[in-house]
Amino acid sequence: ALQWRAMKPAPAAASPAYSIEAAMPYLLNRIVNRLNRLLVEQLKAHGMTFRDWRVLAFLAATERRTIVELAEYSVIPHSTLSRLLDRMERNGLVKRAGAPHDLRAVVLSLTPTGRKRYERVLPLALALNAELMQGF
């Protein structure tokens, strides 16, 4: 199993040359960005951004979540997410409510309009995912 541990760096003379283009995190990031661009093109036709899709998909799968949870799982910075949620709320896609367990927290959920928008785009995401998973 792969385990991360603190390692002492090798002396400069003994270190192999580091190539960012061959680094696994860099390569994975490039692959994900290219795949996401395929979906972005289709989302534009529905008046939606990729971040809109992430929020709708996450809330559709989890029902109600706090902004902190949504920021973590959607990988959208909290400040960016707050502005995005303001717009989505104005457009009637999400609603905010106080969390019953913590009066300081806000929970988000899809509105019926948000769920319809999600369900309209879901077949595109499923088709792209099926195409990408062929051969795995």
PDB file of N, CA and C in Angstrom, residues 5 7 33 36 43 51 70 86 89 100 108 110:
ATOM      1  N   ARG A   5       5.072   9.507   3.908  1.00  0.00           N
ATOM      2  CA  ARG A   5       5.845   9.739   5.112  1.00  0.00           C
ATOM      3  C   ARG A   5       6.872  10.827   4.809  1.00  0.00           C
ATOM      4  N   MET A   7      10.191  12.423   4.239  1.00  0.00           N
ATOM      5  CA  MET A   7      11.443  11.883   3.728  1.00  0.00           C
ATOM      6  C   MET A   7      12.464  13.008   3.685  1.00  0.00           C
ATOM      7  N   ASN A  33      -8.853  18.105 -16.150  1.00  0.00           N
ATOM      8  CA  ASN A  33      -9.232  19.362 -16.794  1.00  0.00           C
ATOM      9  C   ASN A  33      -9.708  19.135 -18.223  1.00  0.00           C
ATOM     10  N   ASN A  36     -13.164  17.488 -18.060  1.00  0.00           N
ATOM     11  CA  ASN A  36     -14.181  18.451 -17.627  1.00  0.00           C
ATOM     12  C   ASN A  36     -14.552  19.405 -18.747  1.00  0.00           C
ATOM     13  N   LEU A  43     -22.610  21.786 -21.116  1.00  0.00           N
ATOM     14  CA  LEU A  43     -23.326  22.546 -20.091  1.00  0.00           C
ATOM     15  C   LEU A  43     -23.670  23.949 -20.572  1.00  0.00           C
ATOM     16  N   ARG A  51     -19.171  24.739 -12.443  1.00  0.00           N
ATOM     17  CA  ARG A  51     -19.366  24.890 -11.002  1.00  0.00           C
ATOM     18  C   ARG A  51     -20.841  24.773 -10.633  1.00  0.00           C
ATOM     19  N   LEU A  70     -20.184  21.601   1.333  1.00  0.00           N
ATOM     20  CA  LEU A  70     -20.278  21.776  -0.113  1.00  0.00           C
ATOM     21  C   LEU A  70     -18.967  22.283  -0.691  1.00  0.00           C
ATOM     22  N   ASP A  86     -25.160  32.646  -4.115  1.00  0.00           N
ATOM     23  CA  ASP A  86     -26.022  33.833  -4.187  1.00  0.00           C
ATOM     24  C   ASP A  86     -26.735  33.880  -5.536  1.00  0.00           C
ATOM     25  N   GLU A  89     -29.220  31.007  -5.905  1.00  0.00           N
ATOM     26  CA  GLU A  89     -30.420  31.248  -5.096  1.00  0.00           C
ATOM     27  C   GLU A  89     -31.319  32.272  -5.792  1.00  0.00           C
ATOM     28  N   PRO A 100     -30.699  22.959  11.862  1.00  0.00           N
ATOM     29  CA  PRO A 100     -31.354  22.708  13.146  1.00  0.00           C
ATOM     30  C   PRO A 100     -30.362  22.412  14.280  1.00  0.00           C
ATOM     31  N   LEU A 108     -27.931  23.991   2.647  1.00  0.00           N
ATOM     32  CA  LEU A 108     -28.401  24.238   1.288  1.00  0.00           C
ATOM     33  C   LEU A 108     -29.128  23.015   0.772  1.00  0.00           C
ATOM     34  N   LEU A 110     -31.604  21.716  -2.956  1.00  0.00           N
ATOM     35  CA  LEU A 110     -32.123  22.057  -4.272  1.00  0.00           C
ATOM     36  C   LEU A 110     -33.586  22.469  -4.161  1.00  0.00           C
TER      37      LEU A 110
END
